[in-house]
Short mmCIF file of C-alpha atoms in Angstrom, two decimals:
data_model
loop_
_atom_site.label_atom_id
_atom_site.label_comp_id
_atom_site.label_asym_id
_atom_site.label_seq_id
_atom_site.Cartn_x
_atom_site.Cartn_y
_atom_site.Cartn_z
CA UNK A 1 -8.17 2.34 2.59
CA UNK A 2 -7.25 -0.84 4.18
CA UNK A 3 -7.63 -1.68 8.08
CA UNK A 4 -5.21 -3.18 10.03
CA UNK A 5 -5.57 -5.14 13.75
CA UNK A 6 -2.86 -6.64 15.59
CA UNK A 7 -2.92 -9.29 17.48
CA UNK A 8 -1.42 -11.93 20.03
CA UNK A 9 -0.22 -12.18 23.70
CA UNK A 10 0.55 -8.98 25.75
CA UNK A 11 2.98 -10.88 27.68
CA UNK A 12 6.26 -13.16 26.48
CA UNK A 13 9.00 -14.30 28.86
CA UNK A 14 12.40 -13.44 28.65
CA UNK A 15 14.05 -15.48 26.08
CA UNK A 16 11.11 -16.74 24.36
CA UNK A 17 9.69 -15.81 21.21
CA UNK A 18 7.21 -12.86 20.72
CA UNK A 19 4.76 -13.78 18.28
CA UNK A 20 2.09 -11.03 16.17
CA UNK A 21 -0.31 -11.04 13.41
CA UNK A 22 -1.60 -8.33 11.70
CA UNK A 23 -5.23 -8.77 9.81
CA UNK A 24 -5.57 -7.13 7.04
CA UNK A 25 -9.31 -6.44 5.82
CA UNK A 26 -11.13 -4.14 2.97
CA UNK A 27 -8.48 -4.51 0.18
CA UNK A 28 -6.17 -7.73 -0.89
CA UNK A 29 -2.77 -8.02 0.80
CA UNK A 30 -1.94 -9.18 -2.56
CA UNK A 31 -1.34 -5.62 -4.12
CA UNK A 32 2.23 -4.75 -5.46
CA UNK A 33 2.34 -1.37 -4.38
CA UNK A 34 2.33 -1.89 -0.80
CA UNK A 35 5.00 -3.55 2.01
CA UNK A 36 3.30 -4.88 5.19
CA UNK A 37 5.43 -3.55 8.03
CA UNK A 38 6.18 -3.79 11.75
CA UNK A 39 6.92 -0.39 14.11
CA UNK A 40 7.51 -0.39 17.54
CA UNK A 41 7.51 2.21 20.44
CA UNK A 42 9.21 1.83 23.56
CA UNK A 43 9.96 4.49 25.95
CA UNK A 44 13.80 4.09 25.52
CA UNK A 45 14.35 3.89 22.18
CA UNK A 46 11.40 5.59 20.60
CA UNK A 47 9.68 4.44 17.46
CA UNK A 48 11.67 2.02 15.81
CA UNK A 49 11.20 0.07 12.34
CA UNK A 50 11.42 -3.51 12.49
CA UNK A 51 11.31 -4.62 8.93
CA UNK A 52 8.39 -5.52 6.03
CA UNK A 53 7.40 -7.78 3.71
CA UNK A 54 6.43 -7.56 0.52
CA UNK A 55 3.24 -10.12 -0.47
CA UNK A 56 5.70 -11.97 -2.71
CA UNK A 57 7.52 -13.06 0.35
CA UNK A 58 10.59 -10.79 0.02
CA UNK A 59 11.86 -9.16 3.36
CA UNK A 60 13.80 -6.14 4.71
CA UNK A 61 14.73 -6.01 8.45
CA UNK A 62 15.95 -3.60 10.88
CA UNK A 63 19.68 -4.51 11.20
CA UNK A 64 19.84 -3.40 14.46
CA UNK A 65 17.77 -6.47 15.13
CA UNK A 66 20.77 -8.94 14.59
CA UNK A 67 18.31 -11.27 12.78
CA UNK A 68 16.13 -12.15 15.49
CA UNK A 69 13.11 -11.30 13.72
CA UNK A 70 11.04 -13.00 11.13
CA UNK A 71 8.07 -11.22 9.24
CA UNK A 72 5.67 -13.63 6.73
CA UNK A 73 2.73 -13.54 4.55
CA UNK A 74 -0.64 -15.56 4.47
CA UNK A 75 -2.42 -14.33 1.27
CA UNK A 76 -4.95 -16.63 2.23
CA UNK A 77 -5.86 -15.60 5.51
CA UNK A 78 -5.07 -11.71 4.56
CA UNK A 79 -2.69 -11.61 7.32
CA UNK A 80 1.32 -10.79 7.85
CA UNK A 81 3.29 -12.21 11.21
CA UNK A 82 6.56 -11.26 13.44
CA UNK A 83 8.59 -13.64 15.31
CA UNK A 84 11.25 -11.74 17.42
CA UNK A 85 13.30 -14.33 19.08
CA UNK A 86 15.38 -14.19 22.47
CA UNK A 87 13.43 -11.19 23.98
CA UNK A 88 14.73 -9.21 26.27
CA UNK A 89 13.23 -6.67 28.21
CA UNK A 90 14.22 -4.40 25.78
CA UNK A 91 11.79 -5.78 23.57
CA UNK A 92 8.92 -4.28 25.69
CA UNK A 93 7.05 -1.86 23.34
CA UNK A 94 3.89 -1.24 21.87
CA UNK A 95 3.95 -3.05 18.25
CA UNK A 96 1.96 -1.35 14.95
CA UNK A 97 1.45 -3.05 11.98
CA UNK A 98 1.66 -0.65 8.90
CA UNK A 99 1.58 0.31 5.44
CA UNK A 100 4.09 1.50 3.74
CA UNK A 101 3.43 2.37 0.10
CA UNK A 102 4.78 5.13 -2.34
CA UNK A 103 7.95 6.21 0.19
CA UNK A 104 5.64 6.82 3.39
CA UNK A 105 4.12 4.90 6.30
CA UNK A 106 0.34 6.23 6.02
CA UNK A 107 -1.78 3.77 7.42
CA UNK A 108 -1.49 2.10 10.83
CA UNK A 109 -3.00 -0.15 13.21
CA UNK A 110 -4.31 0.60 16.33
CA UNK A 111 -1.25 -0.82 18.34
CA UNK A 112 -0.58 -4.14 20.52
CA UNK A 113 1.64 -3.25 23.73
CA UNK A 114 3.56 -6.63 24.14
CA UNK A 115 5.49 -6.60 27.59
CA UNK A 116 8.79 -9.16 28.26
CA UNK A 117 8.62 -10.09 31.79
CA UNK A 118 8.92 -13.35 34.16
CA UNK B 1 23.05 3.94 10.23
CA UNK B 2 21.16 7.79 10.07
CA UNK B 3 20.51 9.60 12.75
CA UNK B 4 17.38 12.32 13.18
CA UNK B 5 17.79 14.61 15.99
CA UNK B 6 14.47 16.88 16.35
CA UNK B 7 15.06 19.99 18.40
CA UNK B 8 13.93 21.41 20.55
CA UNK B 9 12.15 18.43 23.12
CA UNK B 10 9.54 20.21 23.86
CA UNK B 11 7.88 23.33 22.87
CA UNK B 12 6.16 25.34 24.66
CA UNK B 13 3.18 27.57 22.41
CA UNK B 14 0.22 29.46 22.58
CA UNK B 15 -2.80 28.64 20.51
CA UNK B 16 -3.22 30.93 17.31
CA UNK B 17 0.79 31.06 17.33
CA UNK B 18 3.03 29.94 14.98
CA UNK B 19 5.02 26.38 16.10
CA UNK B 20 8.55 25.55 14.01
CA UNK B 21 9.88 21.91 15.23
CA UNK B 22 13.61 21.13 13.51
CA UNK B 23 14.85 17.82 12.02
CA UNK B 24 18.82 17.14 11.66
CA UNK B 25 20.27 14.42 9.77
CA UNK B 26 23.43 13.02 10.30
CA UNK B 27 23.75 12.62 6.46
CA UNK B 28 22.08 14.04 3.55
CA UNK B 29 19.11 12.72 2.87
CA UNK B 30 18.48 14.54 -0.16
CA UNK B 31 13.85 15.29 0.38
CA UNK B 32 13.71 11.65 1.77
CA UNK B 33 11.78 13.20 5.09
CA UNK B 34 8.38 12.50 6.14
CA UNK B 35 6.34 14.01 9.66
CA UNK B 36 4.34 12.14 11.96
CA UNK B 37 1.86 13.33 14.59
CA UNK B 38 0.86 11.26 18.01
CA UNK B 39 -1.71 12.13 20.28
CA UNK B 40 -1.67 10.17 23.62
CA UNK B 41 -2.75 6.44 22.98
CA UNK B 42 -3.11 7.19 19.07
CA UNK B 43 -0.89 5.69 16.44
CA UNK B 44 1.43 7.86 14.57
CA UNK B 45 -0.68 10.19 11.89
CA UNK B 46 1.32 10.61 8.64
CA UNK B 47 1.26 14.51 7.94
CA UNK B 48 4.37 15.45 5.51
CA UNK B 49 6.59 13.34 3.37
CA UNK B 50 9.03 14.17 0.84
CA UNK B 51 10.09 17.14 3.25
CA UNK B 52 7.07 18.96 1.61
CA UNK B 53 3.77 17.37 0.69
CA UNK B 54 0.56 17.45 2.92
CA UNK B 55 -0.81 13.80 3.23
CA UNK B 56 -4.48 14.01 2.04
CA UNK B 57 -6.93 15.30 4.82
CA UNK B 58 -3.78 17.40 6.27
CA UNK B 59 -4.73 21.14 7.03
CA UNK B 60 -2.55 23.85 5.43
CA UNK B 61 -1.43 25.05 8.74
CA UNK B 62 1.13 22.23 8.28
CA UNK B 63 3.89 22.63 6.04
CA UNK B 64 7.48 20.79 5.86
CA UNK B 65 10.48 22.46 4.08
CA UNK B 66 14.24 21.48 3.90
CA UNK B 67 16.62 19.07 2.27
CA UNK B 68 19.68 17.60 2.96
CA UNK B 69 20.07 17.44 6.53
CA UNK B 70 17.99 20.57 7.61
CA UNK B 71 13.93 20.26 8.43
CA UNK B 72 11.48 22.28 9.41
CA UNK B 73 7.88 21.49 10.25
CA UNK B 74 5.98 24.73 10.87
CA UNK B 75 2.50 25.03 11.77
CA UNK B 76 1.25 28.31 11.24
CA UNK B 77 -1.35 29.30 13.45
CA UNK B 78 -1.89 26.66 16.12
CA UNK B 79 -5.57 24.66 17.03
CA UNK B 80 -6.15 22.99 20.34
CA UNK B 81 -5.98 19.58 18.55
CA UNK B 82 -2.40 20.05 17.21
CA UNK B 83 -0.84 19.92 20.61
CA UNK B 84 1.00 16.21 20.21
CA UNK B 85 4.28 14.94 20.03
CA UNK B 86 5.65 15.25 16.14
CA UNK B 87 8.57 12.54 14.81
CA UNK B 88 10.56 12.43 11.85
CA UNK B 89 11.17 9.73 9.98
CA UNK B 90 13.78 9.68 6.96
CA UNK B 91 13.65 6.81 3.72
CA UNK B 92 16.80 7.39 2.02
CA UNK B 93 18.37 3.66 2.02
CA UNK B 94 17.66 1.33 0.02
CA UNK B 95 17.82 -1.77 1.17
CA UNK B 96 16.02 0.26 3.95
CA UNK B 97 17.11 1.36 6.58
CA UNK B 98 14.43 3.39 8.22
CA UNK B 99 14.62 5.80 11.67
CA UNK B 100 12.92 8.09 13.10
CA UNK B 101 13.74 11.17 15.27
CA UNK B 102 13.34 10.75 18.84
CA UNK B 103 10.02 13.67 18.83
CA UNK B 104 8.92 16.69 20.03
CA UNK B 105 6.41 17.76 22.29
CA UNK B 106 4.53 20.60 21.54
CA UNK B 107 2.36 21.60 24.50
CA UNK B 108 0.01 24.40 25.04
CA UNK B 109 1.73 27.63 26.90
#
């Protein structure tokens, strides 16, 4: 089973762009059975999908994001990214990087708790 | 968008008694329903999906039933360590559209 680790700054300002990788290590993020996603958990809105990427490059979002995220691939680091754009504080959460494969979210990273604030 | 409302917030059982945690959908869903366990400063543990099936490693104490827009997660006698907050999560869209339930607390009585 793959590991994942999140990583990148635990503080963004309003308005500014939040920025995460997720390293992927012990198996190949180029497998076609798997989509690298991005949860969140805040204490207002719960746990929240954010979108995924398949290794091809092909993405799904949240809608509810009103397309101010971005999720990519770099086979050749073994990594995946977000961008989420104009945070608010709303955007305060705790951010998982995950596995979906075969209908079900069964692996996940430890967590990265990003806060927006001046 | 679907909506998951779990029932009830927070549940309130002994250990060695039986737990049953409900999942709503505000449209059918068909068996499109997996369960999730948190313990405090954990990530999310997959437990159930397709309404039914144990993830591997998953005691039997843990079974999902349901389809449609009714759920049930029952765990049949509980153990100290099952005292978490449990979410539901549905995957019937596709494109997706993915949400979960907003949890429920089990806590020890």
């Amino acid at each position: 089973q793959v590991q994942l680790q999140e990583s990148g700054p635990g503080l963004v300002k309003p308005s500014q762009t939040l920025s995460l990788t997720c390293t992927v290590s012990g198996g190949s993020i180029n497998r076609g059975d798997y989509y690298w996603s991005w949860i969140r958990q805040s204490p207002g809105k719960g746990l929240e999908w954010i979108g995924f990427i398949y290794y091809s490059g092909t993405t799904y979002y949240n809608p509810s994001l009103k397309s101010r995220g971005n999720i990519s691939v770099d086979t050749s680091k073994n990594q995946f990214s977000l961008k989420l754009n104009s945070v608010t504080a709303a955007d305060t959460a705790v951010y998982y990087c995950v596995v979906y494969g075969d209908r079900k979210f069964d692996n996940w990273g430890q967590g990265t708790l990003v806060a927006v604030s001046s | 968008e679907i909506v998951l409302t779990q029932s009830p917030a927070t549940l309130s059982v002994s250990p060695g008694e039986r737990a049953t945690l409900s999942c709503r959908a505000s449209q059918n869903i068909n068996s499109n329903l997996a369960w999730y366990q948190q313990k405090p400063g954990q990530a999310p543990r997959l437990l159930i999906n397709g309404a039914s099936t144990r993830a591997t490693g998953i005691p039997a104490r843990f079974s999902g039933s349901g389809s449609g827009t009714e759920f049930t997660l029952t765990v049949s006698s509980l153990q100290s360590e099952d005292f978490a907050v449990y979410y539901c999560q549905q995957y019937f869209n596709w494109p997706p559209e993915y949400t979960f339930g907003q949890g429920t607390k089990l806590e020890i009585k």
